[in-house]
Structures are given as structure tokens and as C-alpha cells.
């Protein structure tokens, strides 16, 4: 049966370009002091970077080394106001909102193989590979699942319903229409979704095959910090805090790594220790959904996930991706379809490189 692709009119001051939305930017008001700006609704930025016009502001803030980048946007009529009208480069900073296209950098190459696992009129589920970001973030804009899928599916309305960390592979769901976004997002917000993961890490001595343990910790994420802050249940209680992160860890199998399965050190981030000794294949069932929860919980058990460049230590960023990806896979997503009422379990077809 031919695959269905929903198409809706895309209304924005500037259209998507290669699956990438234009940037919306709220400008400061030239000459306004910080006190009055802070009282504005919504609050506007107070720093003008010495500029009094829109062109000067964009150049001074983002591209002081190359004003031609911003000049080209104005010449191509690619700076718009909320009505879709051109913004003149000489327009004064008046606290207005503008839209324009950001300059894309030289993004690191990542895999784009995203087979479809499930699809209907409202939702698309794909099998994300390791190293592919779900959405634009930091140095990845075009090389993301969202941008690539919007082009591949010819559907600018695609939006992720949930996300996976860039190093994690597995099932990711995208809403196909604007009307489908709310019911699917509410489904995740109200925790009416069951997710299971698989991981390979060092064997935990007291966890035999078939046995499970529930990990309860306190996880907090500070903006700008790569790692989360994690407290054990005892540490949290001593500080008068409640645990907020819970996962069930089940040992599926304990095994020795076969000879030759590990990458050569020359093709691996030299700071990343390669796994050795007894390994275990785990099933992970998150009860809550805190940032880096599963990675932090296996670390708490003394068995950080193989291939992890963040836990227990944040390692230097290599020029290319490590030959051994993070051995974490989002295996299944189970839910009752919020529109059709159908019970669904969507399963990744990928296999972790070190899994037995």
C-alpha cells in the first residue's frame, strides 16, 4: 500500500528551507533602560550591542566578523516582520519580532538511515540511528532527524512528539499534522506511554540473569552543565529532598565480549576506555523521564553504559564520532493511539553492536 503523507498549508513569515524553520528573534528597544525593558510583556532583551538599527544589531550580535552574511539576508528579502513584510536594514530597534534564516555551519557528518517502523494519517515512527540528533541543537541544524524527515516526507508540519539523546538509537515518534500534535504530546506528558530500552554495560555482581532492581535517585540538570547532578535515595533524604528518577533495570544475559568485536584504539576516542571483563545485556524500563536518567542510573549501579563519553566522566570531544557508539537503544514504545484508540507497540529493529 502506498505510504500516506499529510500536507497542510504552512503559514509563517518565511517558509521552511530544506526542512529548517526560520529563526524568530525578539529585538530590544533602542534607548530603553533595563528597568522598563524588564517590565515589558513579553520581556525584551536589554543589550543593543551598540546598535540602533536592525541591520547593525544582527551584525554586531552575531556576525561582527562578516557583515556580508546579514547584508545578503536583507538583499534576498529574507528578513520579515510578523505580517510577512520585508524589514528594512535601516529600521530602528523598536522591540519588534523578526524572522530570518540563520547561517548554517559546517556540520559533522552523521548517519541518516531512518527506516519507518509505523505510520498512519497522524503519526510517523522511525528507527533513529546513533549520532543523529532528533532536533536542531547547538552545532547540528540541517543534520538532524527533523530537518531530514521534513524534506524526505515532503511534510513541513512534522514535529517530534518526544526526543532521544543524540548518541541513543531507536524508536522516535513524529506528529504528521498540526492537529495531531496536542493529543500525542499530552499522551507523553500524562505518562500514558510505556518505553523500554536495552543497554550493554559491565555486569553488576549482585544482578543475575532474570533478576531486576529498581533504582531510585534524585536527578537535577543545571543549564550549561553536561552531566546531571545525581543523589542516591539516602543522600537525597539526608538533604530533605525527594527522589524524582526511577527506573527498573533487568539483567538479560551475562557474557564475555567475543574476540575482535571491539574497535581498534586508533579509531576510537583515545580518552574513552573500552569495555573489558564480564559484560551484561540489560533491559531498562524508565518509570520517570529525567534527562540522562538511564545513563545516570547504570552509572549509579557501578556499570556505566559501554561507549558513554559523558558518564562517569565527560570526555574531550573528538574530531569524529567514536567507533563504539553509546550502547543504548530505545527498543519499544507502547501506547493507546490517542485518536484511533488502537493499542500499539512499536519496536526498533536495530541491534546494539556489543549485544550478544
Tab-separated table of N, CA and C in Angstrom, residues 81-179:
chain	number	residue	atom	x	y	z
A	81	UNK	N	8.846	40.781	9.072
A	81	UNK	CA	8.147	41.027	10.324
A	81	UNK	C	6.991	40.042	10.450
A	82	UNK	N	6.174	40.196	11.482
A	82	UNK	CA	5.117	39.229	11.752
A	82	UNK	C	4.067	39.173	10.657
A	83	UNK	N	3.946	40.233	9.861
A	83	UNK	CA	2.956	40.245	8.779
A	83	UNK	C	3.501	39.648	7.491
A	84	UNK	N	4.797	39.340	7.470
A	84	UNK	CA	5.425	38.836	6.260
A	84	UNK	C	6.025	39.919	5.400
A	85	UNK	N	5.978	41.160	5.861
A	85	UNK	CA	6.563	42.269	5.107
A	85	UNK	C	8.064	42.329	5.337
A	86	UNK	N	8.779	42.835	4.326
A	86	UNK	CA	10.222	42.994	4.456
A	86	UNK	C	10.554	43.967	5.585
A	87	UNK	N	11.604	43.650	6.320
A	87	UNK	CA	12.147	44.574	7.310
A	87	UNK	C	13.318	45.301	6.659
A	88	UNK	N	13.304	46.609	6.687
A	88	UNK	CA	14.396	47.386	6.096
A	88	UNK	C	15.624	47.306	6.994
A	89	UNK	N	16.802	47.224	6.403
A	89	UNK	CA	18.010	47.177	7.239
A	89	UNK	C	18.174	48.412	8.103
A	90	UNK	N	17.594	49.539	7.669
A	90	UNK	CA	17.701	50.785	8.437
A	90	UNK	C	16.598	50.928	9.479
A	91	UNK	N	15.712	49.931	9.571
A	91	UNK	CA	14.614	50.014	10.537
A	91	UNK	C	15.175	50.123	11.949
A	92	UNK	N	14.629	51.019	12.764
A	92	UNK	CA	15.150	51.176	14.125
A	92	UNK	C	14.779	49.996	15.013
A	93	UNK	N	15.590	49.779	16.023
A	93	UNK	CA	15.259	48.768	17.029
A	93	UNK	C	14.065	49.271	17.825
A	94	UNK	N	12.951	48.564	17.695
A	94	UNK	CA	11.722	49.041	18.332
A	94	UNK	C	11.042	47.936	19.126
A	95	UNK	N	11.827	46.941	19.563
A	95	UNK	CA	11.249	45.856	20.342
A	95	UNK	C	10.399	44.911	19.510
A	96	UNK	N	10.557	44.945	18.180
A	96	UNK	CA	9.739	44.116	17.304
A	96	UNK	C	10.309	42.702	17.187
A	97	UNK	N	9.487	41.823	16.654
A	97	UNK	CA	9.914	40.445	16.396
A	97	UNK	C	10.161	40.291	14.906
A	98	UNK	N	11.281	39.661	14.558
A	98	UNK	CA	11.614	39.449	13.154
A	98	UNK	C	11.902	37.975	12.922
A	99	UNK	N	11.856	37.618	11.635
A	99	UNK	CA	12.199	36.259	11.225
A	99	UNK	C	13.274	36.349	10.146
A	100	UNK	N	14.248	35.476	10.216
A	100	UNK	CA	15.285	35.427	9.181
A	100	UNK	C	15.906	34.036	9.187
A	101	UNK	N	16.717	33.740	8.169
A	101	UNK	CA	17.389	32.438	8.083
A	101	UNK	C	18.774	32.534	8.715
A	102	UNK	N	19.038	31.613	9.626
A	102	UNK	CA	20.362	31.572	10.233
A	102	UNK	C	21.385	31.052	9.229
A	103	UNK	N	22.626	31.380	9.450
A	103	UNK	CA	23.720	30.862	8.631
A	103	UNK	C	24.096	29.489	9.162
A	104	UNK	N	24.117	28.498	8.290
A	104	UNK	CA	24.454	27.141	8.710
A	104	UNK	C	25.959	26.930	8.656
A	105	UNK	N	26.485	26.280	9.680
A	105	UNK	CA	27.908	25.990	9.718
A	105	UNK	C	28.235	24.694	9.001
A	106	UNK	N	29.490	24.310	9.072
A	106	UNK	CA	29.917	23.028	8.514
A	106	UNK	C	29.630	21.939	9.549
A	107	UNK	N	28.509	21.259	9.376
A	107	UNK	CA	28.085	20.283	10.362
A	107	UNK	C	28.793	18.943	10.159
A	108	UNK	N	29.077	18.313	11.271
A	108	UNK	CA	29.697	16.999	11.236
A	108	UNK	C	28.774	16.005	10.540
A	109	UNK	N	29.317	15.128	9.727
A	109	UNK	CA	28.510	14.133	9.038
A	109	UNK	C	27.952	13.126	10.038
A	110	UNK	N	26.688	12.797	9.861
A	110	UNK	CA	26.030	11.822	10.721
A	110	UNK	C	25.215	10.873	9.843
A	111	UNK	N	24.853	9.691	10.352
A	111	UNK	CA	24.035	8.766	9.548
A	111	UNK	C	22.598	9.261	9.442
A	112	UNK	N	21.999	9.057	8.267
A	112	UNK	CA	20.632	9.486	8.044
A	112	UNK	C	19.680	8.305	7.792
A	113	UNK	N	20.121	7.074	8.058
A	113	UNK	CA	19.228	5.946	7.810
A	113	UNK	C	18.134	5.934	8.881
A	114	UNK	N	16.897	6.179	8.455
A	114	UNK	CA	15.754	6.311	9.355
A	114	UNK	C	14.579	5.512	8.811
A	115	UNK	N	14.643	4.177	8.862
A	115	UNK	CA	13.523	3.395	8.333
A	115	UNK	C	12.242	3.656	9.113
A	116	UNK	N	11.118	3.598	8.404
A	116	UNK	CA	9.809	3.807	9.016
A	116	UNK	C	9.370	2.516	9.696
A	117	UNK	N	9.009	2.622	10.973
A	117	UNK	CA	8.539	1.474	11.742
A	117	UNK	C	7.019	1.401	11.783
A	118	UNK	N	6.384	2.565	11.751
A	118	UNK	CA	4.920	2.624	11.781
A	118	UNK	C	4.500	3.970	11.205
A	119	UNK	N	3.342	3.968	10.554
A	119	UNK	CA	2.820	5.219	10.012
A	119	UNK	C	1.325	5.122	9.818
A	120	UNK	N	0.621	6.180	10.162
A	120	UNK	CA	-0.778	6.328	9.794
A	120	UNK	C	-1.008	7.786	9.418
A	121	UNK	N	-2.229	8.212	9.405
A	121	UNK	CA	-2.541	9.572	8.973
A	121	UNK	C	-1.987	10.634	9.911
A	122	UNK	N	-1.731	10.252	11.170
A	122	UNK	CA	-1.401	11.249	12.191
A	122	UNK	C	0.032	11.162	12.723
A	123	UNK	N	0.634	9.982	12.675
A	123	UNK	CA	1.919	9.800	13.341
A	123	UNK	C	2.868	8.976	12.477
A	124	UNK	N	4.153	9.299	12.603
A	124	UNK	CA	5.215	8.590	11.895
A	124	UNK	C	6.245	8.156	12.932
A	125	UNK	N	6.596	6.878	12.940
A	125	UNK	CA	7.613	6.360	13.857
A	125	UNK	C	8.799	5.885	13.042
A	126	UNK	N	9.995	6.364	13.407
A	126	UNK	CA	11.204	5.979	12.685
A	126	UNK	C	12.194	5.328	13.649
A	127	UNK	N	13.147	4.624	13.060
A	127	UNK	CA	14.198	3.932	13.813
A	127	UNK	C	15.467	4.778	13.715
A	128	UNK	N	15.701	5.632	14.710
A	128	UNK	CA	16.806	6.591	14.659
A	128	UNK	C	18.146	5.889	14.867
A	129	UNK	N	19.160	6.235	14.064
A	129	UNK	CA	20.492	5.678	14.292
A	129	UNK	C	21.238	6.445	15.389
A	130	UNK	N	22.282	5.824	15.904
A	130	UNK	CA	23.184	6.516	16.814
A	130	UNK	C	23.751	7.766	16.118
A	131	UNK	N	24.032	8.795	16.897
A	131	UNK	CA	24.729	10.018	16.492
A	131	UNK	C	23.855	11.016	15.746
A	132	UNK	N	22.632	10.662	15.389
A	132	UNK	CA	21.756	11.600	14.678
A	132	UNK	C	20.915	12.363	15.693
A	133	UNK	N	21.039	13.701	15.774
A	133	UNK	CA	20.187	14.469	16.691
A	133	UNK	C	18.732	14.412	16.250
A	134	UNK	N	17.828	14.421	17.205
A	134	UNK	CA	16.410	14.436	16.864
A	134	UNK	C	16.000	15.782	16.297
A	135	UNK	N	16.430	16.869	16.949
A	135	UNK	CA	16.044	18.219	16.558
A	135	UNK	C	17.277	19.118	16.502
A	136	UNK	N	17.167	20.280	15.827
A	136	UNK	CA	18.295	21.221	15.816
A	136	UNK	C	18.710	21.605	17.232
A	137	UNK	N	20.010	21.577	17.446
A	137	UNK	CA	20.532	21.881	18.779
A	137	UNK	C	22.028	22.112	18.662
A	138	UNK	N	22.474	23.294	19.050
A	138	UNK	CA	23.900	23.572	19.039
A	138	UNK	C	24.462	23.572	17.631
A	139	UNK	N	25.431	22.691	17.382
A	139	UNK	CA	26.127	22.684	16.094
A	139	UNK	C	25.419	21.860	15.031
A	140	UNK	N	24.270	21.282	15.351
A	140	UNK	CA	23.526	20.477	14.375
A	140	UNK	C	22.189	21.144	14.084
A	141	UNK	N	21.978	21.522	12.833
A	141	UNK	CA	20.717	22.119	12.406
A	141	UNK	C	20.156	21.332	11.218
A	142	UNK	N	20.898	21.317	10.117
A	142	UNK	CA	20.461	20.568	8.938
A	142	UNK	C	20.625	19.068	9.139
A	143	UNK	N	21.682	18.669	9.849
A	143	UNK	CA	21.955	17.244	10.065
A	143	UNK	C	21.206	16.750	11.297
A	144	UNK	N	19.878	16.802	11.208
A	144	UNK	CA	19.015	16.332	12.283
A	144	UNK	C	17.891	15.494	11.689
A	145	UNK	N	17.315	14.639	12.527
A	145	UNK	CA	16.208	13.807	12.044
A	145	UNK	C	15.045	14.675	11.583
A	146	UNK	N	14.736	15.740	12.323
A	146	UNK	CA	13.602	16.582	11.975
A	146	UNK	C	13.775	17.227	10.607
A	147	UNK	N	14.902	17.882	10.377
A	147	UNK	CA	15.110	18.557	9.096
A	147	UNK	C	15.130	17.566	7.945
A	148	UNK	N	15.809	16.451	8.121
A	148	UNK	CA	15.917	15.466	7.046
A	148	UNK	C	14.567	14.819	6.736
A	149	UNK	N	13.781	14.530	7.763
A	149	UNK	CA	12.482	13.889	7.535
A	149	UNK	C	11.494	14.845	6.879
A	150	UNK	N	11.526	16.117	7.252
A	150	UNK	CA	10.618	17.071	6.621
A	150	UNK	C	10.826	17.116	5.110
A	151	UNK	N	12.078	17.027	4.691
A	151	UNK	CA	12.376	17.022	3.261
A	151	UNK	C	12.011	15.675	2.653
A	152	UNK	N	12.425	14.596	3.297
A	152	UNK	CA	12.183	13.263	2.752
A	152	UNK	C	10.695	12.957	2.623
A	153	UNK	N	9.911	13.371	3.631
A	153	UNK	CA	8.486	13.079	3.634
A	153	UNK	C	7.666	14.174	2.955
A	154	UNK	N	8.329	15.236	2.508
A	154	UNK	CA	7.634	16.373	1.891
A	154	UNK	C	6.515	16.870	2.803
A	155	UNK	N	6.858	17.027	4.083
A	155	UNK	CA	5.858	17.409	5.074
A	155	UNK	C	6.459	18.406	6.066
A	156	UNK	N	6.239	19.703	5.846
A	156	UNK	CA	6.799	20.715	6.756
A	156	UNK	C	6.159	20.722	8.134
A	157	UNK	N	5.027	20.021	8.306
A	157	UNK	CA	4.335	20.017	9.592
A	157	UNK	C	4.888	18.985	10.571
A	158	UNK	N	5.796	18.136	10.129
A	158	UNK	CA	6.351	17.132	11.035
A	158	UNK	C	6.965	17.788	12.260
A	159	UNK	N	6.698	17.196	13.424
A	159	UNK	CA	7.277	17.695	14.662
A	159	UNK	C	7.482	16.500	15.592
A	160	UNK	N	8.610	16.407	16.297
A	160	UNK	CA	8.812	15.258	17.186
A	160	UNK	C	7.892	15.327	18.397
A	161	UNK	N	7.351	14.191	18.782
A	161	UNK	CA	6.484	14.114	19.955
A	161	UNK	C	7.328	13.911	21.214
A	162	UNK	N	8.468	13.283	21.064
A	162	UNK	CA	9.422	13.108	22.153
A	162	UNK	C	10.795	13.092	21.512
A	163	UNK	N	11.841	12.957	22.312
A	163	UNK	CA	13.201	13.030	21.779
A	163	UNK	C	14.067	11.930	22.367
A	164	UNK	N	15.100	11.582	21.618
A	164	UNK	CA	16.171	10.739	22.123
A	164	UNK	C	17.455	11.548	22.099
A	165	UNK	N	18.337	11.306	23.062
A	165	UNK	CA	19.656	11.920	23.029
A	165	UNK	C	20.359	11.535	21.727
A	166	UNK	N	21.228	12.401	21.269
A	166	UNK	CA	21.940	12.164	20.011
A	166	UNK	C	22.662	10.815	19.979
A	167	UNK	N	23.328	10.371	21.061
A	167	UNK	CA	24.035	9.088	20.973
A	167	UNK	C	23.124	7.870	21.025
A	168	UNK	N	21.852	8.047	21.402
A	168	UNK	CA	20.943	6.923	21.598
A	168	UNK	C	20.204	6.601	20.307
A	169	UNK	N	20.084	5.318	20.003
A	169	UNK	CA	19.347	4.869	18.821
A	169	UNK	C	17.970	4.354	19.230
A	170	UNK	N	17.076	4.225	18.227
A	170	UNK	CA	15.802	3.579	18.491
A	170	UNK	C	14.589	4.357	18.047
A	171	UNK	N	13.447	4.017	18.645
A	171	UNK	CA	12.139	4.494	18.199
A	171	UNK	C	11.924	5.958	18.569
A	172	UNK	N	11.547	6.774	17.568
A	172	UNK	CA	11.143	8.158	17.799
A	172	UNK	C	9.854	8.414	17.024
A	173	UNK	N	8.898	9.080	17.662
A	173	UNK	CA	7.606	9.376	17.040
A	173	UNK	C	7.537	10.840	16.629
A	174	UNK	N	6.940	11.078	15.445
A	174	UNK	CA	6.726	12.423	14.931
A	174	UNK	C	5.252	12.591	14.598
A	175	UNK	N	4.657	13.702	15.043
A	175	UNK	CA	3.301	14.039	14.617
A	175	UNK	C	3.349	14.521	13.175
A	176	UNK	N	2.394	14.079	12.353
A	176	UNK	CA	2.401	14.411	10.932
A	176	UNK	C	1.560	15.638	10.603
A	177	UNK	N	0.621	15.976	11.481
A	177	UNK	CA	-0.229	17.138	11.225
A	177	UNK	C	-0.249	18.026	12.459
A	178	UNK	N	-0.626	19.276	12.253
A	178	UNK	CA	-0.707	20.205	13.385
A	178	UNK	C	-1.754	19.747	14.390
A	179	UNK	N	-2.870	19.201	13.898
A	179	UNK	CA	-3.943	18.764	14.793
A	179	UNK	C	-3.528	17.552	15.628
